[in-house]
Amino acid sequence: MASSASVGVGYETSESPDKGETQWPLWEVFTQKDGGAPHEHAGSVHAPDAEIALQNARDVYGRRGGVVSLWVVPSNFITASPSDQAGPFFDPGAEKIYRHPQFYKIPRGLKGF
Amino acid sequence: MQSAPAASSVSQYAMRLGDDRLVLGHRLSEWCGHGPILEEDIALANIALDLIGQATLFLKLAGETEGKGRSEDDLAYFREAVEYRNIHLVELPKGDYAFTIVRQFLFDVFSYHLLEQLMKSANAEIAGIAAKGFKEVRYHVRHSSEWVLRLGDGTAESHSRAQKALDELWRFSSEMFEADSIDREMAAAGIGADLDALKPKWETVVRDVLTRATLTIPDDPPAMTRGRKGSHTEALGHMLSEMQIVARSHPGAGW
Amino acid sequence: MADTELVATVKFTPPWDDVANFFPPPRIRLEYGPEARTDCVNQQKTDNSETEALNAAFEARIAAGETIEPKDWMPDRYRTQLIRMMSQHAHSEIVGMLPEGNWITRAPSLKRKMVLLAKVQDEAGHGLYIYCGTETLGVDRAELVDQLLTGKAKYSSIFNYPTLSWADMGVIGWFVDGAAIVNQTVLAKASYGPYARAMIRICKEENFHKKQGYEIIATLAKGTPEQKAMAQDAVNRWWWPSLMMLGPSDTDSPNTAELMRWRVKRKTNDELRQRFIDLTVPQAEAVGLTLPDPELRYNPDTQHYDFGPIDWDEFWQVVKGNGPCNRERLQARRDAHENGRWVREAAEAYAAKHSSIPQSSAA
């Protein structure tokens, strides 16, 4: 199976259209607008690692100013409360913040399932 | 102890600072819409904007100090290549991403140390522009050095491209530190930077990053360049033809 | 080290894992039991009465003005329509960088150079916001990029026209961003949370785009005769494509009614087009430029501008791939993607070597 070339950070995502095709894993960005304020979710960026995620977050969400601090987290590392609007189909990844893509990759060790 | 320098020298000095940044910013802007990933399109545009912004301020100062009524746009759009005062390093065509990043890195480390010194310039305008620019270049050098690491120590292909870029670019780096009479006059007046003092600082940082990037520093003698006197590569003429065409087609018009 | 926590697997579902109790009772209660399913969304397997109940509850939420969030139940059609709409919008922003990017290196003043570069950068950012919003629906950006580059996905037809003079930079900001704004402000209240939030960000940033376009045109229109002629020529070339950009007449637009009910489209194409024309005609008059439509005139009865017929043949030609620049636009994006592949891979290789985060053992 073609790999998303993810190194385990962020999503293990959908079947890649191309062998080794990557847009880098997904990260969530939280910004603080001034001292004393809480960090708030601003959106996402793609990045291969934490340093680039921080730089990308700064460029995308901080370049207009009004941001004094940034947190970046791989999207996959966030655990969310279940949605009370989720409906009866408990997605196995129910505690993730977003939907799982239709195809998800199972690590080799679990192929028996 | 500080002698009053000629206005023309201050003007030339500011023009050099402006031209380096305008030409480099322009080269970076050529990537817009063609970068390797969306996030890098945004990152490079940011750096280009900062550089062109710094250039605008330096060229404005150059025109004012010159006293012939030339604005920053007059200087940018109506000077020939032989009147430009940038170093060769910044005018080379952008090449592939490795070439762009390695070139940017070599310049950013220089600009970091240069602006750090210029923040203490006896010329208040230069000090002010340098202070603003220093905040920006701290981020530029972080971006370019982290990418030098990733390309040098990434895949075999990225390593080979980064090494090739370094092999081409290294010999253009010494021009950053070649002091001429104007540099010495500015330094003596407390206005300009002491390039001799900058060079070892630059070398320490550059060698450290390049080594960690698993790249080999070439052993070439410096390229024969005299950008500060208006002697450029053929690339600059083509770049300026493109940059200046609309402005020159409508002389005297406002935009 | 097992990294199964990073991948969907079959999980033990504790008996207390009843979503209905995690937070206080919602306004609209879905009646269901705590059965767990281990496969991902496959709603064909449900029985019809259950699906009908869920659909009804969903429509009620929409009608009540509620915001749908990524993990909420939604009809699969809502999800696929949103992926289509949002990704098309994102693709348009990215392709839209090219016609304007074409003039960055020739911008005739330092200020204009910086403003244009900042505008194109914003477009990249807007594409990025919307791609990220689309990804919340369960599709990877790599897949979306692939759809664009293989021609499977659409993007706004307007970007298949060439930019031929500096004045085009003004007209694009004035007409194209102007038309987009008319559409976008309503999307800021779209029913899908991530889309609405991306649009709020975009709307805040968009104001300066249209203003700087109109300012360029106004400057040209009161400049030299050559500059004024340049501006008029650009207006003549971009007017009709801009009207077409707002989409075909609603009678030819099959998706409109459903999308409007779902609050992801708020006004019809014809309404948006009329609004755009009504705003723009006085702006053209104010700078002394004419719009290339001899039938354009104010109708005091309707209080709108009447306008001439649009050549929809041209529109469909362009949409089908036969516009002036379709191939060049896609080729430019393909080249950037191909040329950038080694860079993206290098960054991931470096991260694999240096990351302290547990790595996936799967290749």
XYZ file of C-alpha atoms in Angstrom:
731
model
C 0.000 0.000 0.000
C 1.294 3.399 -0.843
C 2.336 5.237 2.235
C 1.462 8.744 3.086
C 5.126 8.917 4.077
C 4.023 10.083 7.484
C 6.512 9.266 10.184
C 3.835 8.636 12.739
C 3.358 12.227 13.687
C -0.093 13.519 12.927
C -2.394 11.425 10.789
C -1.816 8.034 9.459
C -3.849 9.162 6.571
C -5.597 8.082 3.470
C -4.196 5.955 0.710
C -1.835 8.228 -1.095
C -2.603 8.924 -4.712
C 1.060 8.494 -5.567
C 3.791 6.392 -4.152
C 5.461 8.420 -1.418
C 3.191 11.405 -2.022
C 3.121 13.674 0.950
C 1.765 17.023 1.988
C 3.280 16.458 5.457
C 1.282 15.581 8.589
C -1.357 17.890 10.023
C -0.793 20.075 13.084
C -3.178 22.206 15.118
C -2.226 25.762 15.972
C -3.160 27.700 19.111
C -2.402 31.402 19.376
C -2.269 33.787 22.286
C -3.039 37.368 21.419
C -1.435 38.986 24.413
C -0.104 38.161 27.816
C -2.805 36.965 30.164
C -5.088 35.740 27.387
C -5.663 32.022 26.839
C -4.311 30.238 23.782
C -7.098 29.727 21.265
C -7.393 27.343 18.366
C -6.532 29.225 15.208
C -6.531 26.432 12.650
C -4.133 23.925 11.159
C -0.917 23.753 9.172
C 0.987 20.955 7.530
C 4.574 20.403 8.680
C 7.134 17.605 8.799
C 8.174 18.354 12.394
C 7.697 20.688 15.335
C 10.184 23.364 14.297
C 8.711 23.770 10.831
C 5.208 23.584 12.321
C 6.066 26.509 14.574
C 7.482 28.520 11.685
C 4.560 27.727 9.418
C 2.076 28.598 12.151
C 3.807 31.889 12.684
C 3.750 32.692 8.971
C 0.161 31.606 8.401
C -1.507 32.767 11.613
C 0.904 35.295 13.052
C 2.201 37.358 10.181
C -0.348 40.108 10.682
C 0.695 40.552 14.277
C -1.585 40.234 17.260
C 0.039 36.972 18.310
C 2.543 36.755 21.145
C 2.678 33.011 21.639
C 2.043 29.906 19.565
C 1.448 26.294 20.432
C 1.552 23.602 17.775
C 0.424 20.020 18.305
C 0.178 17.108 15.885
C -3.557 16.805 15.196
C -3.443 13.144 15.992
C -2.190 13.801 19.513
C -5.292 15.652 20.557
C -7.972 13.720 22.327
C -11.450 15.153 22.096
C -14.573 14.551 24.081
C -17.088 12.539 22.120
C -19.494 14.580 20.056
C -22.989 14.440 21.448
C -24.168 14.813 17.888
C -22.125 11.888 16.625
C -24.951 9.499 16.021
C -25.006 5.740 16.650
C -21.914 4.760 14.723
C -19.066 4.894 17.140
C -16.130 5.714 15.001
C -13.178 3.743 16.421
C -11.258 6.985 16.359
C -14.113 8.641 18.210
C -11.830 10.601 20.464
C -9.956 12.256 17.585
C -10.801 15.830 16.752
C -11.622 15.194 13.111
C -13.144 12.406 11.113
C -10.971 9.572 10.074
C -10.517 9.503 6.342
C -12.233 6.678 4.576
C -9.130 4.608 4.224
C -6.883 4.304 7.181
C -3.647 2.475 7.464
C -3.199 -0.436 9.837
C 0.354 -1.010 11.013
C 1.819 -4.268 9.798
C 1.576 -5.841 13.221
C -2.198 -5.612 13.214
C -2.800 -7.153 9.801
C -4.315 -10.182 11.494
C -7.404 -8.125 12.332
C 37.150 60.954 16.773
C 34.276 60.529 14.349
C 34.839 62.521 11.201
C 31.850 63.856 9.309
C 31.543 61.749 6.182
C 30.592 63.064 2.778
C 26.865 62.915 2.063
C 27.642 61.044 -1.118
C 29.385 58.331 0.888
C 26.431 57.930 3.207
C 24.173 57.802 0.180
C 26.302 55.137 -1.478
C 26.403 53.121 1.726
C 22.640 53.210 2.109
C 22.249 52.334 -1.560
C 24.370 49.202 -1.096
C 22.268 48.109 1.846
C 19.095 48.748 -0.164
C 20.274 47.108 -3.372
C 21.347 43.877 -1.642
C 17.892 43.526 -0.149
C 15.904 44.624 -3.173
C 17.659 42.224 -5.521
C 17.483 39.328 -3.064
C 13.823 40.069 -2.257
C 13.025 40.123 -5.954
C 14.730 36.759 -6.507
C 12.746 35.261 -3.635
C 9.485 36.671 -4.969
C 10.018 34.683 -8.169
C 9.002 31.582 -6.195
C 5.528 32.876 -5.412
C 3.015 30.347 -6.711
C 5.765 27.859 -7.580
C 7.080 26.761 -4.197
C 7.487 23.122 -3.150
C 4.531 23.248 -0.764
C 1.930 25.831 0.124
C 3.457 26.614 3.500
C 6.801 27.444 1.899
C 5.136 29.746 -0.654
C 3.891 31.716 2.311
C 7.219 31.577 4.151
C 9.294 32.782 1.206
C 6.832 35.545 0.420
C 7.168 36.728 4.018
C 10.931 36.932 3.777
C 10.740 38.639 0.383
C 8.334 41.223 1.770
C 10.602 41.935 4.728
C 13.611 42.363 2.434
C 11.837 44.613 -0.051
C 10.508 46.633 2.874
C 14.013 47.096 4.265
C 15.263 47.961 0.777
C 12.578 50.597 0.370
C 13.683 52.324 3.554
C 17.381 52.157 2.721
C 16.849 53.416 -0.838
C 14.635 56.232 0.389
C 17.454 57.280 2.691
C 19.972 56.947 -0.118
C 17.915 59.243 -2.343
C 17.368 61.821 0.381
C 21.017 61.875 1.363
C 22.110 62.126 -2.263
C 20.114 65.313 -2.550
C 19.271 65.032 -6.267
C 15.561 64.496 -5.726
C 15.576 60.768 -6.504
C 12.971 58.712 -4.696
C 13.302 55.039 -3.804
C 11.280 54.215 -6.938
C 13.540 56.381 -9.108
C 16.517 54.471 -7.767
C 14.899 51.062 -8.099
C 13.356 51.483 -11.546
C 15.525 53.980 -13.383
C 19.076 52.911 -12.629
C 20.996 50.705 -15.032
C 22.654 47.480 -13.870
C 26.029 49.255 -13.721
C 24.598 51.700 -11.219
C 23.401 48.978 -8.871
C 25.570 48.436 -5.791
C 24.615 44.953 -4.611
C 26.948 41.998 -4.200
C 26.881 39.185 -6.761
C 25.575 36.609 -4.306
C 22.086 38.115 -4.264
C 21.628 38.592 -7.994
C 22.333 35.017 -9.107
C 19.245 33.375 -10.627
C 17.180 31.522 -8.075
C 18.082 28.017 -9.220
C 16.408 25.099 -7.494
C 15.134 25.180 -3.934
C 18.497 24.094 -2.539
C 20.237 26.955 -4.320
C 17.692 29.439 -3.011
C 17.929 28.171 0.565
C 21.730 27.943 0.716
C 22.082 31.420 -0.811
C 19.516 32.794 1.584
C 21.332 31.204 4.512
C 24.714 32.644 3.600
C 23.185 36.104 3.269
C 20.932 35.871 6.338
C 23.814 35.099 8.690
C 25.688 38.063 7.248
C 22.693 40.355 7.491
C 22.022 39.219 11.056
C 25.455 40.291 12.238
C 25.517 43.365 10.056
C 22.203 44.750 11.236
C 23.105 43.922 14.809
C 26.054 46.280 14.426
C 24.148 48.890 12.448
C 21.570 49.227 15.208
C 24.275 51.235 16.949
C 24.986 53.408 13.919
C 25.690 57.075 14.502
C 23.263 57.753 11.678
C 19.852 57.667 13.312
C 17.984 56.590 10.182
C 20.312 53.697 9.506
C 20.087 52.657 13.146
C 16.298 52.742 12.979
C 16.045 50.733 9.779
C 18.559 48.250 11.163
C 16.585 47.824 14.367
C 13.438 46.982 12.456
C 15.353 44.763 10.055
C 17.128 42.956 12.862
C 13.828 41.719 14.297
C 12.980 40.345 10.862
C 16.364 38.816 10.053
C 16.388 36.842 13.298
C 13.459 34.944 11.899
C 14.917 34.697 8.389
C 18.101 33.106 9.657
C 16.102 30.642 11.702
C 14.122 29.622 8.611
C 17.062 29.339 6.244
C 19.365 27.530 8.675
C 16.702 24.987 9.625
C 16.111 24.334 5.936
C 19.832 23.995 5.222
C 19.841 21.246 7.858
C 16.824 19.540 6.336
C 18.171 19.618 2.813
C 21.727 18.722 3.726
C 20.701 15.961 6.098
C 17.486 14.875 4.388
C 17.561 12.461 1.476
C 20.431 11.567 -0.822
C 18.889 13.763 -3.494
C 18.449 16.770 -1.250
C 21.981 16.366 0.069
C 23.426 16.255 -3.409
C 21.463 19.318 -4.492
C 22.464 21.225 -1.363
C 26.108 20.325 -1.838
C 25.990 21.396 -5.471
C 24.436 24.692 -4.427
C 27.086 25.280 -1.800
C 29.813 24.396 -4.289
C 28.481 27.116 -6.615
C 27.744 29.741 -3.977
C 30.620 29.576 -1.531
C 33.035 31.599 -3.635
C 30.557 34.498 -3.718
C 30.455 34.816 0.047
C 33.724 36.661 0.560
C 32.389 39.703 -1.270
C 30.136 40.348 1.721
C 33.242 41.191 3.765
C 35.344 43.107 1.238
C 35.707 46.566 2.723
C 36.518 49.432 0.397
C 37.127 53.106 1.050
C 33.454 53.850 1.610
C 33.147 51.040 4.159
C 36.207 52.317 5.963
C 34.926 55.891 5.887
C 31.544 54.814 7.280
C 33.111 52.628 9.948
C 35.420 55.435 11.018
C 32.417 57.744 11.338
C 30.599 55.222 13.500
C 27.913 54.963 10.843
C 28.819 51.744 9.076
C 29.812 48.273 10.192
C 33.295 46.879 10.649
C 33.254 44.073 8.108
C 36.497 42.559 9.413
C 34.895 42.076 12.814
C 31.792 40.519 11.233
C 33.543 37.875 9.192
C 34.677 35.524 11.972
C 31.235 35.637 13.578
C 29.655 34.759 10.266
C 32.131 31.936 9.686
C 31.502 30.387 13.081
C 27.756 30.197 12.560
C 27.950 29.142 8.922
C 30.506 26.397 9.495
C 28.524 25.049 12.422
C 25.284 24.780 10.491
C 26.862 23.435 7.305
C 28.725 20.770 9.269
C 25.588 19.689 11.064
C 23.918 19.586 7.666
C 26.623 17.084 6.643
C 27.789 19.429 3.894
C 31.381 19.952 2.846
C 32.645 23.495 2.602
C 34.401 24.077 -0.703
C 37.926 25.301 -0.974
C 37.494 27.757 -3.825
C 39.154 31.107 -4.067
C 36.782 34.062 -3.992
C 34.980 34.874 -7.229
C 36.091 37.970 -9.073
C 33.345 40.394 -8.224
C 33.024 44.134 -7.865
C 29.321 44.520 -7.275
C 29.847 47.451 -4.918
C 31.353 49.353 -7.841
C 28.651 48.386 -10.323
C 30.334 45.428 -11.984
C 27.793 42.618 -12.066
C 26.990 39.253 -13.588
C 24.948 39.228 -16.793
C 22.017 37.940 -14.770
C 21.357 41.304 -13.138
C 20.668 43.047 -16.447
C 17.993 40.510 -17.361
C 16.470 40.711 -13.917
C 16.276 44.487 -14.063
C 14.836 44.455 -17.585
C 11.920 42.485 -16.257
C 11.629 44.419 -13.018
C 11.757 47.851 -14.631
C 9.834 47.372 -17.886
C 6.439 48.739 -16.841
C 7.856 51.720 -14.958
C 10.233 52.599 -17.786
C 7.459 52.267 -20.399
C 5.617 55.121 -18.708
C 8.264 57.534 -17.498
C 6.962 60.095 -15.061
C 3.713 58.239 -14.476
C 2.355 57.514 -11.008
C 1.167 54.104 -9.915
C 6.879 0.344 20.844
C 3.308 -0.054 19.736
C 1.860 3.017 18.170
C -1.620 1.758 17.821
C -2.872 4.881 19.549
C -2.093 6.728 16.355
C -4.167 4.498 14.128
C -7.768 3.419 14.106
C -8.075 -0.061 15.536
C -10.720 -2.252 17.071
C -11.132 -0.985 20.586
C -12.700 -2.172 23.779
C -15.714 0.029 24.334
C -16.454 0.418 28.015
C -20.124 0.212 29.002
C -19.987 3.709 30.467
C -18.836 5.160 27.126
C -22.237 6.581 26.345
C -21.843 9.828 24.488
C -25.190 11.121 25.607
C -23.845 11.592 29.131
C -20.549 13.307 28.457
C -22.102 16.757 28.465
C -25.509 18.037 29.557
C -28.386 16.941 27.364
C -28.331 18.599 23.972
C -31.302 20.503 22.659
C -31.969 17.896 20.029
C -31.678 14.410 21.394
C -30.861 11.561 19.083
C -32.537 8.362 20.243
C -30.066 5.570 19.989
C -28.399 2.938 22.096
C -24.724 2.663 22.942
C -23.861 0.075 20.300
C -20.329 0.371 19.010
C -19.368 -0.085 15.418
C -15.821 -0.792 14.487
C -15.783 0.133 10.867
C -15.654 3.655 9.720
C -18.572 5.528 8.296
C -20.628 3.265 6.113
C -24.129 4.413 6.361
C -25.526 2.152 3.683
C -25.460 -0.602 6.290
C -27.997 1.066 8.549
C -31.651 0.338 8.373
C -33.720 2.936 6.656
C -35.855 4.090 9.553
C -32.767 4.840 11.594
C -31.285 6.834 8.737
C -34.529 8.698 8.242
C -34.590 9.688 11.903
C -31.008 10.851 11.735
C -31.652 12.802 8.567
C -34.681 14.458 10.084
C -32.726 15.443 13.172
C -29.931 16.787 10.996
C -32.292 18.881 8.874
C -33.870 20.194 12.064
C -30.484 21.292 13.362
C -29.762 23.084 10.114
C -33.142 24.759 10.106
C -32.578 25.873 13.703
C -29.392 27.622 12.607
C -27.041 25.256 14.394
C -23.449 24.780 13.361
C -22.407 21.311 12.227
C -18.988 20.263 13.520
C -16.644 17.604 12.096
C -17.656 14.743 14.345
C -21.378 15.346 14.151
C -23.567 12.933 12.270
C -24.239 14.164 8.769
C -25.749 12.675 5.641
C -23.020 11.360 3.439
C -24.217 13.674 0.693
C -23.712 16.709 2.940
C -20.195 15.534 3.611
C -19.380 14.903 -0.061
C -20.981 18.168 -1.207
C -18.977 20.085 1.362
C -15.766 18.378 0.382
C -16.511 19.300 -3.230
C -17.409 22.925 -2.475
C -14.620 23.582 -0.036
C -11.898 21.905 -2.056
C -13.037 23.739 -5.191
C -12.814 26.972 -3.263
C -9.327 26.107 -1.971
C -8.132 25.092 -5.448
C -9.396 28.421 -6.773
C -7.326 30.337 -4.258
C -4.194 28.408 -5.187
C -4.649 28.620 -8.952
C -5.654 32.250 -8.431
C -2.115 32.983 -7.259
C -0.847 32.432 -10.785
C -2.487 35.184 -12.859
C -1.459 37.796 -10.305
C 1.856 36.163 -9.495
C 2.630 36.738 -13.161
C 3.137 40.467 -12.483
C 5.022 40.511 -9.159
C 8.381 40.767 -10.876
C 7.117 43.637 -13.066
C 5.197 45.711 -10.514
C 6.063 49.335 -11.363
C 6.714 50.696 -7.866
C 8.141 49.247 -4.664
C 4.883 49.819 -2.836
C 2.839 48.096 -5.525
C 5.341 45.276 -5.599
C 4.924 44.681 -1.886
C 1.162 45.026 -1.912
C 0.820 42.573 -4.801
C 3.179 40.070 -3.190
C 1.224 40.344 0.070
C -2.044 39.808 -1.770
C -0.831 36.669 -3.528
C 0.568 35.438 -0.236
C -2.853 35.954 1.312
C -4.375 33.837 -1.416
C -2.006 31.026 -0.536
C -3.074 31.432 3.068
C -6.749 31.361 2.164
C -6.269 28.172 0.183
C -4.486 26.741 3.168
C -7.283 27.637 5.616
C -9.879 26.031 3.394
C -7.845 22.905 2.633
C -7.422 22.439 6.379
C -11.149 22.910 6.844
C -11.822 20.305 4.155
C -9.509 17.842 5.849
C -11.745 17.799 8.912
C -14.225 15.888 6.781
C -11.833 13.003 6.372
C -9.795 13.610 3.264
C -6.059 14.181 3.129
C -4.669 17.262 1.430
C -2.433 15.064 -0.717
C -5.557 13.555 -2.209
C -7.103 16.972 -2.827
C -3.927 18.178 -4.517
C -3.952 15.085 -6.674
C -7.544 15.752 -7.716
C -6.597 19.232 -8.834
C -3.476 18.228 -10.707
C -5.120 15.334 -12.523
C -7.940 17.594 -13.658
C -10.565 15.761 -11.627
C -11.389 18.798 -9.510
C -12.725 22.100 -10.682
C -11.642 25.587 -9.751
C -13.066 28.954 -10.552
C -13.143 29.529 -14.309
C -11.953 33.131 -14.021
C -8.375 32.079 -13.364
C -8.122 30.519 -16.797
C -7.826 33.971 -18.316
C -4.407 35.562 -18.899
C -3.127 38.737 -17.260
C -1.813 40.859 -20.086
C -0.998 44.247 -18.580
C -0.336 45.868 -15.224
C -3.902 47.176 -15.277
C -5.123 43.583 -15.000
C -3.805 43.646 -11.425
C -6.210 46.453 -10.667
C -9.165 44.901 -12.428
C -8.666 41.512 -10.780
C -8.769 43.062 -7.335
C -11.752 45.200 -8.253
C -13.871 42.663 -10.196
C -12.711 39.223 -9.161
C -12.174 39.902 -5.481
C -15.250 42.106 -5.596
C -17.353 39.232 -6.909
C -15.770 36.831 -4.425
C -16.550 39.142 -1.521
C -20.218 39.287 -2.479
C -20.220 35.515 -2.141
C -17.938 35.163 0.835
C -19.616 37.305 3.434
C -22.585 34.956 3.410
C -20.330 31.908 3.678
C -19.041 33.246 6.985
C -22.347 31.971 8.347
C -22.209 28.598 6.606
C -23.633 25.654 8.493
C -20.345 23.754 8.584
C -18.188 25.085 11.428
C -14.698 24.730 9.951
C -15.818 26.333 6.667
C -17.518 29.235 8.412
C -14.491 29.845 10.616
C -12.109 29.777 7.644
C -14.389 32.242 5.845
C -14.453 34.639 8.790
C -10.681 34.758 8.701
C -10.703 35.229 4.951
C -13.290 38.011 5.009
C -11.166 39.977 7.476
C -8.213 39.758 5.131
C -10.130 40.273 1.913
C -11.049 43.916 2.415
C -7.655 45.168 1.448
C -7.588 43.052 -1.724
C -10.523 44.711 -3.380
C -9.500 48.169 -2.187
C -5.998 47.920 -3.553
C -7.340 46.712 -6.909
C -9.720 49.614 -7.241
C -6.994 51.997 -6.139
C -4.697 50.770 -8.905
C -7.460 51.317 -11.468
C -8.379 54.725 -10.116
C -4.734 55.801 -10.311
C -4.446 54.579 -13.888
C -7.746 56.131 -14.913
C -6.561 59.559 -13.839
C -3.010 59.071 -15.085
C -1.509 59.460 -18.508
C -3.637 58.722 -21.608
C -1.671 55.487 -22.054
C -2.443 54.452 -18.490
C -6.118 55.251 -18.914
C -6.213 53.225 -22.135
C -4.478 50.355 -20.320
C -7.141 50.426 -17.625
C -10.027 50.549 -20.096
C -8.567 47.667 -22.079
C -8.274 45.543 -18.944
C -11.861 46.343 -17.965
C -13.051 45.367 -21.431
C -11.328 41.977 -21.171
C -12.324 41.072 -17.621
C -15.906 42.304 -17.278
C -17.794 39.412 -18.880
C -15.576 36.631 -17.433
C -16.145 38.191 -13.990
C -19.898 38.021 -14.444
C -19.566 34.388 -15.520
C -17.437 33.696 -12.466
C -20.497 33.918 -10.270
C -21.764 30.799 -11.929
C -24.420 29.805 -14.390
C -28.007 30.879 -14.084
C -29.729 29.029 -11.271
C -31.945 27.143 -13.687
C -28.737 25.503 -14.930
C -27.294 24.960 -11.484
C -28.561 21.665 -10.084
C -26.921 21.866 -6.694
C -28.247 25.250 -5.646
C -31.481 24.336 -3.869
C -29.985 21.619 -1.701
C -26.940 23.715 -0.830
C -29.147 26.621 0.123
C -31.257 24.442 2.383
C -28.059 23.255 4.022
C -26.873 26.814 4.499
C -23.683 26.371 2.540
C -24.954 28.570 -0.203
C -27.008 31.515 0.834
C -27.969 33.357 -2.308
C -28.549 32.229 -5.854
C -25.965 32.885 -8.550
C -28.286 35.343 -10.256
C -28.805 37.277 -7.024
C -25.072 37.494 -6.445
C -24.461 38.556 -10.020
C -27.060 41.321 -9.817
C -25.593 42.531 -6.523
C -22.096 42.610 -8.003
C -23.254 44.597 -11.034
C -25.234 47.070 -8.925
C -22.144 47.736 -6.773
C -19.676 47.961 -9.609
C -21.380 50.191 -12.168
C -21.207 53.325 -9.993
C -17.594 52.495 -9.149
C -16.723 52.439 -12.854
C -18.547 55.715 -13.410
C -16.638 57.265 -10.524
C -13.326 56.677 -12.292
C -14.518 57.500 -15.766
C -14.277 54.010 -17.221
C -16.986 52.307 -19.266
C -18.168 48.734 -18.914
C -18.313 46.839 -22.204
C -22.061 46.225 -22.219
C -24.193 48.491 -24.407
C -27.348 47.190 -22.706
C -26.208 48.138 -19.218
C -28.594 50.691 -17.757
C -30.277 51.524 -14.514
C -33.877 50.405 -14.245
C -35.787 52.699 -11.853
C -38.640 50.227 -11.545
C -36.502 47.332 -10.297
C -33.848 49.625 -8.813
C -31.240 47.372 -10.352
C -29.086 47.589 -13.438
C -30.336 45.745 -16.492
C -27.557 44.086 -18.423
C -26.929 42.291 -21.679
C -26.813 38.555 -22.379
C -23.870 36.529 -21.139
C -22.149 34.197 -23.580
C -22.566 30.993 -21.638
C -20.938 29.025 -24.465
C -17.688 30.696 -23.558
C -18.229 29.826 -19.899
C -18.814 26.131 -20.575
C -15.837 26.010 -22.908
C -13.632 27.402 -20.184
C -15.091 25.115 -17.510
C -14.491 22.105 -19.740
C -10.831 22.962 -20.047
C -10.745 24.924 -23.257
C -10.224 28.423 -21.907
C -7.246 30.651 -22.787
C -4.991 29.408 -19.984
C -6.389 26.220 -18.514
C -3.488 24.067 -19.585
C -0.861 26.580 -18.554
C -2.386 26.978 -15.112
C -2.502 23.271 -14.413
C 0.931 22.751 -15.870
C 2.364 25.413 -13.594
C 0.841 23.703 -10.570
C 2.053 20.297 -11.729
C 5.555 21.633 -12.241
C 5.632 23.192 -8.793
C 4.397 19.936 -7.319
C 6.845 17.735 -9.200
C 9.789 20.042 -8.656
C 8.944 20.257 -5.001
C 8.640 16.546 -4.353
C 12.260 16.075 -3.324
C 11.968 19.006 -0.917
C 8.893 17.627 0.811
C 10.525 14.223 1.049
C 13.771 15.665 2.400
C 11.927 17.406 5.206
C 10.188 14.180 6.182
C 13.415 12.200 6.008
C 15.099 14.693 8.313
C 12.188 14.538 10.723
C 12.387 10.751 10.793
C 16.069 10.918 11.674
C 15.747 13.609 14.305
C 12.294 13.411 15.783
C 11.897 12.427 19.398
C 8.294 11.458 18.762
C 7.682 7.699 18.426
C 7.884 6.697 14.796
C 5.495 4.490 12.922
C 7.092 1.168 12.136
C 5.118 0.862 8.933
C 6.730 2.222 5.825
